Tab-separated table of C-alpha atoms in Angstrom:
chain	number	residue	atom	x	y	z
A	1	UNK	CA	-6.879	-29.772	4.553
A	2	UNK	CA	-9.083	-28.502	1.766
A	3	UNK	CA	-11.887	-30.817	0.693
A	4	UNK	CA	-12.480	-29.155	-2.672
A	5	UNK	CA	-10.908	-30.778	-5.718
A	6	UNK	CA	-11.212	-27.927	-8.224
A	7	UNK	CA	-7.743	-28.475	-9.675
A	8	UNK	CA	-7.909	-32.121	-10.677
A	9	UNK	CA	-6.189	-32.271	-14.097
A	10	UNK	CA	-5.425	-28.521	-14.027
A	11	UNK	CA	-1.885	-27.411	-14.828
A	12	UNK	CA	-0.593	-24.493	-12.794
A	13	UNK	CA	2.505	-22.274	-12.740
A	14	UNK	CA	3.041	-20.279	-9.546
A	15	UNK	CA	5.849	-17.745	-9.165
A	16	UNK	CA	7.119	-16.832	-5.713
A	17	UNK	CA	6.428	-20.429	-4.721
A	18	UNK	CA	9.355	-20.643	-2.302
A	19	UNK	CA	7.864	-18.659	0.590
A	20	UNK	CA	4.889	-16.811	2.018
A	21	UNK	CA	1.674	-16.520	0.047
A	22	UNK	CA	3.203	-18.101	-3.051
A	23	UNK	CA	4.189	-21.187	-1.096
A	24	UNK	CA	0.785	-21.326	0.609
A	25	UNK	CA	-0.852	-21.171	-2.828
A	26	UNK	CA	1.299	-24.035	-4.093
A	27	UNK	CA	0.250	-26.172	-1.130
A	28	UNK	CA	-3.424	-25.215	-1.460
A	29	UNK	CA	-3.621	-26.035	-5.161
A	30	UNK	CA	-1.754	-29.309	-4.690
A	31	UNK	CA	-4.234	-30.140	-1.945
A	32	UNK	CA	-7.021	-29.522	-4.458
A	33	UNK	CA	-5.533	-31.976	-6.934
A	34	UNK	CA	-3.553	-29.703	-9.246
A	35	UNK	CA	-0.284	-30.326	-11.068
A	36	UNK	CA	2.024	-27.469	-10.131
A	37	UNK	CA	5.312	-25.967	-11.217
A	38	UNK	CA	6.570	-23.684	-8.439
A	39	UNK	CA	9.061	-21.013	-9.522
A	40	UNK	CA	11.206	-18.877	-7.253
A	41	UNK	CA	14.576	-17.144	-7.225
A	42	UNK	CA	15.430	-19.035	-4.032
A	43	UNK	CA	16.488	-22.643	-4.487
A	44	UNK	CA	16.411	-23.095	-0.706
A	45	UNK	CA	12.875	-21.775	-0.608
A	46	UNK	CA	11.772	-24.219	-3.282
A	47	UNK	CA	13.325	-27.097	-1.353
A	48	UNK	CA	11.303	-26.007	1.669
A	49	UNK	CA	8.140	-26.007	-0.425
A	50	UNK	CA	8.891	-29.521	-1.679
A	51	UNK	CA	9.403	-30.715	1.891
A	52	UNK	CA	6.038	-29.267	2.919
A	53	UNK	CA	4.223	-30.652	-0.128
A	54	UNK	CA	4.100	-34.263	1.021
A	55	UNK	CA	2.136	-36.394	0.281
A	56	UNK	CA	1.382	-34.506	-2.940
A	57	UNK	CA	4.994	-34.099	-4.056
A	58	UNK	CA	4.520	-36.301	-7.112
A	59	UNK	CA	2.453	-33.491	-8.661
A	60	UNK	CA	4.989	-30.746	-7.863
A	61	UNK	CA	7.959	-29.645	-9.970
A	62	UNK	CA	10.185	-26.669	-9.202
A	63	UNK	CA	12.194	-24.258	-11.319
A	64	UNK	CA	14.620	-21.558	-10.203
A	65	UNK	CA	13.593	-18.347	-11.960
A	66	UNK	CA	14.393	-14.651	-11.542
A	67	UNK	CA	11.286	-12.833	-12.770
A	68	UNK	CA	13.277	-9.612	-13.182
A	69	UNK	CA	15.422	-11.259	-15.873
A	70	UNK	CA	13.915	-11.771	-19.317
A	71	UNK	CA	16.205	-14.722	-20.225
A	72	UNK	CA	15.478	-16.395	-16.883
A	73	UNK	CA	11.729	-15.971	-17.368
A	74	UNK	CA	11.863	-17.267	-20.928
A	75	UNK	CA	13.794	-20.352	-19.838
A	76	UNK	CA	11.726	-20.921	-16.683
A	77	UNK	CA	8.326	-20.668	-18.340
A	78	UNK	CA	9.518	-22.907	-21.175
A	79	UNK	CA	10.616	-25.502	-18.599
A	80	UNK	CA	7.249	-25.296	-16.874
A	81	UNK	CA	5.352	-25.748	-20.132
A	82	UNK	CA	7.505	-28.723	-21.103
A	83	UNK	CA	6.692	-30.286	-17.747
A	84	UNK	CA	2.958	-29.574	-17.807
A	85	UNK	CA	2.215	-29.616	-21.542
A	86	UNK	CA	0.125	-26.421	-21.323
A	87	UNK	CA	-1.138	-24.019	-18.660
A	88	UNK	CA	-4.613	-23.734	-17.202
A	89	UNK	CA	-3.744	-21.321	-14.372
A	90	UNK	CA	-0.927	-18.820	-13.885
A	91	UNK	CA	-0.349	-17.209	-10.490
A	92	UNK	CA	2.069	-14.258	-10.417
A	93	UNK	CA	2.852	-14.142	-6.692
A	94	UNK	CA	6.566	-13.239	-6.778
A	95	UNK	CA	7.536	-9.753	-5.656
A	96	UNK	CA	9.676	-7.572	-3.408
A	97	UNK	CA	9.029	-4.845	-0.864
A	98	UNK	CA	11.336	-1.922	-0.133
A	99	UNK	CA	10.559	0.763	2.445
A	100	UNK	CA	12.223	4.178	2.707
A	101	UNK	CA	11.515	7.879	2.934
A	102	UNK	CA	10.572	9.051	-0.543
A	103	UNK	CA	13.445	11.547	-0.669
A	104	UNK	CA	15.882	8.816	0.371
A	105	UNK	CA	14.695	6.406	-2.317
A	106	UNK	CA	17.361	5.996	-4.969
A	107	UNK	CA	16.593	5.565	-8.638
A	108	UNK	CA	18.181	2.122	-8.447
A	109	UNK	CA	15.889	1.060	-5.602
A	110	UNK	CA	12.784	2.456	-7.291
A	111	UNK	CA	13.593	0.788	-10.588
A	112	UNK	CA	14.398	-2.534	-8.887
A	113	UNK	CA	10.954	-2.715	-7.292
A	114	UNK	CA	9.256	-1.831	-10.569
A	115	UNK	CA	11.478	-4.269	-12.454
A	116	UNK	CA	10.654	-7.230	-10.243
A	117	UNK	CA	7.028	-6.547	-9.366
A	118	UNK	CA	5.583	-4.893	-12.460
A	119	UNK	CA	7.955	-5.819	-15.281
A	120	UNK	CA	8.345	-9.314	-13.829
A	121	UNK	CA	4.582	-9.859	-13.913
A	122	UNK	CA	4.561	-8.613	-17.512
A	123	UNK	CA	7.396	-10.926	-18.554
A	124	UNK	CA	5.967	-14.073	-16.987
A	125	UNK	CA	2.486	-13.383	-18.349
A	126	UNK	CA	3.741	-12.640	-21.849
A	127	UNK	CA	5.741	-15.860	-21.983
A	128	UNK	CA	2.822	-17.874	-20.569
A	129	UNK	CA	0.101	-16.650	-22.936
A	130	UNK	CA	0.769	-19.226	-25.710
A	131	UNK	CA	0.507	-22.075	-23.188
A	132	UNK	CA	-2.619	-20.547	-21.622
A	133	UNK	CA	-4.193	-20.430	-25.067
A	134	UNK	CA	-3.740	-24.198	-25.177
A	135	UNK	CA	-5.182	-24.603	-21.672
A	136	UNK	CA	-8.644	-25.443	-20.392
A	137	UNK	CA	-10.692	-22.457	-19.205
A	138	UNK	CA	-7.442	-20.555	-18.535
A	139	UNK	CA	-7.046	-18.011	-15.759
A	140	UNK	CA	-4.341	-15.634	-14.537
A	141	UNK	CA	-4.187	-14.357	-10.963
A	142	UNK	CA	-1.898	-11.377	-10.402
A	143	UNK	CA	-0.804	-9.853	-7.112
A	144	UNK	CA	-1.727	-6.259	-6.507
A	145	UNK	CA	-1.883	-4.912	-2.935
A	146	UNK	CA	-3.992	-2.736	-0.688
A	147	UNK	CA	-1.233	-0.176	-1.271
A	148	UNK	CA	-2.490	0.220	-4.858
A	149	UNK	CA	-5.624	1.968	-3.615
A	150	UNK	CA	-4.878	3.019	-0.025
A	151	UNK	CA	-2.011	5.151	1.280
A	152	UNK	CA	0.918	3.188	2.723
A	153	UNK	CA	3.733	5.515	3.847
A	154	UNK	CA	7.369	4.886	2.931
A	155	UNK	CA	6.365	2.456	0.178
A	156	UNK	CA	6.025	4.684	-2.883
A	157	UNK	CA	7.855	2.335	-5.262
A	158	UNK	CA	5.930	-0.690	-4.033
A	159	UNK	CA	2.600	1.149	-4.318
A	160	UNK	CA	3.461	2.306	-7.840
A	161	UNK	CA	4.353	-1.227	-8.916
A	162	UNK	CA	1.190	-2.740	-7.462
A	163	UNK	CA	-1.014	-0.029	-8.943
A	164	UNK	CA	0.577	-0.776	-12.299
A	165	UNK	CA	-0.139	-4.491	-11.922
A	166	UNK	CA	-3.764	-3.757	-11.118
A	167	UNK	CA	-4.183	-1.494	-14.145
A	168	UNK	CA	-2.396	-3.975	-16.419
A	169	UNK	CA	-4.657	-6.764	-15.172
A	170	UNK	CA	-7.718	-4.812	-16.293
A	171	UNK	CA	-6.203	-4.143	-19.722
A	172	UNK	CA	-5.277	-7.799	-20.252
A	173	UNK	CA	-8.698	-8.990	-19.121
A	174	UNK	CA	-10.306	-7.017	-21.931
A	175	UNK	CA	-7.678	-7.794	-24.552
A	176	UNK	CA	-7.956	-11.564	-24.057
A	177	UNK	CA	-11.645	-11.791	-23.123
A	178	UNK	CA	-12.726	-13.172	-26.500
A	179	UNK	CA	-10.090	-15.896	-26.153
A	180	UNK	CA	-11.570	-16.908	-22.826
A	181	UNK	CA	-8.502	-16.109	-20.717
A	182	UNK	CA	-9.556	-14.544	-17.410
A	183	UNK	CA	-7.358	-12.030	-15.571
A	184	UNK	CA	-7.931	-10.996	-11.971
A	185	UNK	CA	-5.791	-9.800	-9.082
A	186	UNK	CA	-5.767	-10.086	-5.323
A	187	UNK	CA	-5.020	-7.223	-2.936
A	188	UNK	CA	-3.434	-8.715	0.184
A	189	UNK	CA	-3.230	-6.547	3.273
A	190	UNK	CA	-2.321	-7.322	6.887
A	191	UNK	CA	-0.958	-10.706	5.793
A	192	UNK	CA	2.186	-12.351	7.174
A	193	UNK	CA	4.366	-13.478	4.274
A	194	UNK	CA	7.937	-13.947	3.136
A	195	UNK	CA	7.752	-10.389	1.830
A	196	UNK	CA	6.654	-8.812	5.095
A	197	UNK	CA	8.660	-10.911	7.533
A	198	UNK	CA	11.883	-10.978	5.531
A	199	UNK	CA	12.114	-14.755	5.083
A	200	UNK	CA	11.899	-14.678	1.311
A	201	UNK	CA	15.123	-14.207	-0.635
A	202	UNK	CA	15.631	-10.649	-1.905
A	203	UNK	CA	12.712	-9.522	0.244
A	204	UNK	CA	13.015	-6.839	2.885
A	205	UNK	CA	10.899	-7.092	6.010
A	206	UNK	CA	8.370	-4.398	6.790
A	207	UNK	CA	9.666	-3.920	10.335
A	208	UNK	CA	13.461	-3.599	9.936
A	209	UNK	CA	12.924	-2.202	6.452
A	210	UNK	CA	11.132	0.893	7.705
A	211	UNK	CA	13.124	4.079	8.338
A	212	UNK	CA	14.611	4.425	11.823
A	213	UNK	CA	12.500	7.548	12.434
A	214	UNK	CA	9.260	6.018	11.180
A	215	UNK	CA	6.136	7.889	12.255
A	216	UNK	CA	3.917	4.980	13.299
A	217	UNK	CA	0.912	7.276	13.704
A	218	UNK	CA	0.726	7.167	9.895
A	219	UNK	CA	-0.120	3.465	10.068
A	220	UNK	CA	-3.654	3.969	11.319
A	221	UNK	CA	-5.036	1.325	8.954
A	222	UNK	CA	-2.929	-1.718	9.621
A	223	UNK	CA	-4.912	-3.784	12.140
A	224	UNK	CA	-7.603	-6.087	10.693
A	225	UNK	CA	-11.148	-5.754	11.983
A	226	UNK	CA	-11.652	-9.513	11.875
A	227	UNK	CA	-9.958	-11.523	14.623
A	228	UNK	CA	-6.646	-13.162	13.774
A	229	UNK	CA	-5.622	-16.589	15.072
A	230	UNK	CA	-3.380	-16.648	18.154
A	231	UNK	CA	-3.813	-12.917	18.624
A	232	UNK	CA	-1.284	-12.168	15.869
A	233	UNK	CA	-1.162	-8.813	14.115
A	234	UNK	CA	-1.317	-10.283	10.603
A	235	UNK	CA	-3.251	-13.225	9.169
A	236	UNK	CA	-1.513	-16.289	7.780
A	237	UNK	CA	-0.757	-16.608	4.035
A	238	UNK	CA	-3.398	-19.294	3.577
A	239	UNK	CA	-6.064	-16.578	3.875
A	240	UNK	CA	-4.920	-15.247	0.506
A	241	UNK	CA	-4.125	-18.658	-0.986
A	242	UNK	CA	-7.754	-19.688	-0.588
A	243	UNK	CA	-8.925	-16.675	-2.619
A	244	UNK	CA	-6.246	-17.206	-5.266
A	245	UNK	CA	-7.340	-20.829	-5.599
A	246	UNK	CA	-10.918	-19.716	-6.195
A	247	UNK	CA	-9.990	-17.106	-8.810
A	248	UNK	CA	-7.758	-19.542	-10.680
A	249	UNK	CA	-10.368	-22.287	-10.744
A	250	UNK	CA	-13.434	-22.779	-12.918
A	251	UNK	CA	-15.596	-21.701	-9.960
A	252	UNK	CA	-14.729	-18.134	-11.022
A	253	UNK	CA	-15.682	-18.728	-14.666
A	254	UNK	CA	-17.627	-15.432	-14.831
A	255	UNK	CA	-15.110	-13.274	-12.942
A	256	UNK	CA	-12.538	-11.247	-14.862
A	257	UNK	CA	-10.987	-7.797	-14.876
A	258	UNK	CA	-11.362	-7.168	-11.166
A	259	UNK	CA	-9.531	-7.439	-7.857
A	260	UNK	CA	-10.378	-9.024	-4.518
A	261	UNK	CA	-9.120	-7.356	-1.341
A	262	UNK	CA	-8.016	-9.818	1.353
A	263	UNK	CA	-7.232	-7.741	4.445
A	264	UNK	CA	-9.643	-8.735	7.204
A	265	UNK	CA	-11.494	-5.453	6.826
A	266	UNK	CA	-8.443	-3.283	7.488
A	267	UNK	CA	-9.335	-0.902	4.645
A	268	UNK	CA	-13.097	-1.112	4.953
């Protein structure tokens, strides 16, 4: 259990809060004293988060929200703001992963990944800005990926979406700097999550999602340099949640317009 209490009286909206890193972030920030609205497309996932949130459940509210749908985002963010009063921290953790040979990637598949990951981050952030303006030392943490800067085969749409998020984060950090709203992103890599293991709704696992004739020699940079608990291949989601919690707190008051890679040294 975290001993820090950086989120006492802070109001936080976290998308993708029903599984993986999003859920781990919800639990971490609750543990640090925050009031949280967890949003996810999966109602079952949100129920699981609520069950795991004890004894801090009195500070957790959930909302079912599809970040790829503008009306759903508008309604979901409005619900969150009504619950919290304003926003001090926004975490855009929701996303999807699709893997395929580039030539086998359909326009529909490519656009779906961009719609959910990139456009979804845009929609949620745009709707949240007025409430962040009313917040205390507001911060936004977006989710990029190691794929934004390092080659990941069979994931062209995902890489494009995460590169777009990273670039957009820089632009927003400058645009809202004088208003005191900080924007940063994390770059998870070699992390077990609902996205990579297929447990999150509308998320395709990295393993079964890869082409049947995958050339695994292309995945030279996938094993972390740092040791992983229980000899697992990937680290647990809490490794990223801890960094997100730092970036969204006042501890990072002088950090904006950058990204933090959390991959155990995989892409050193």
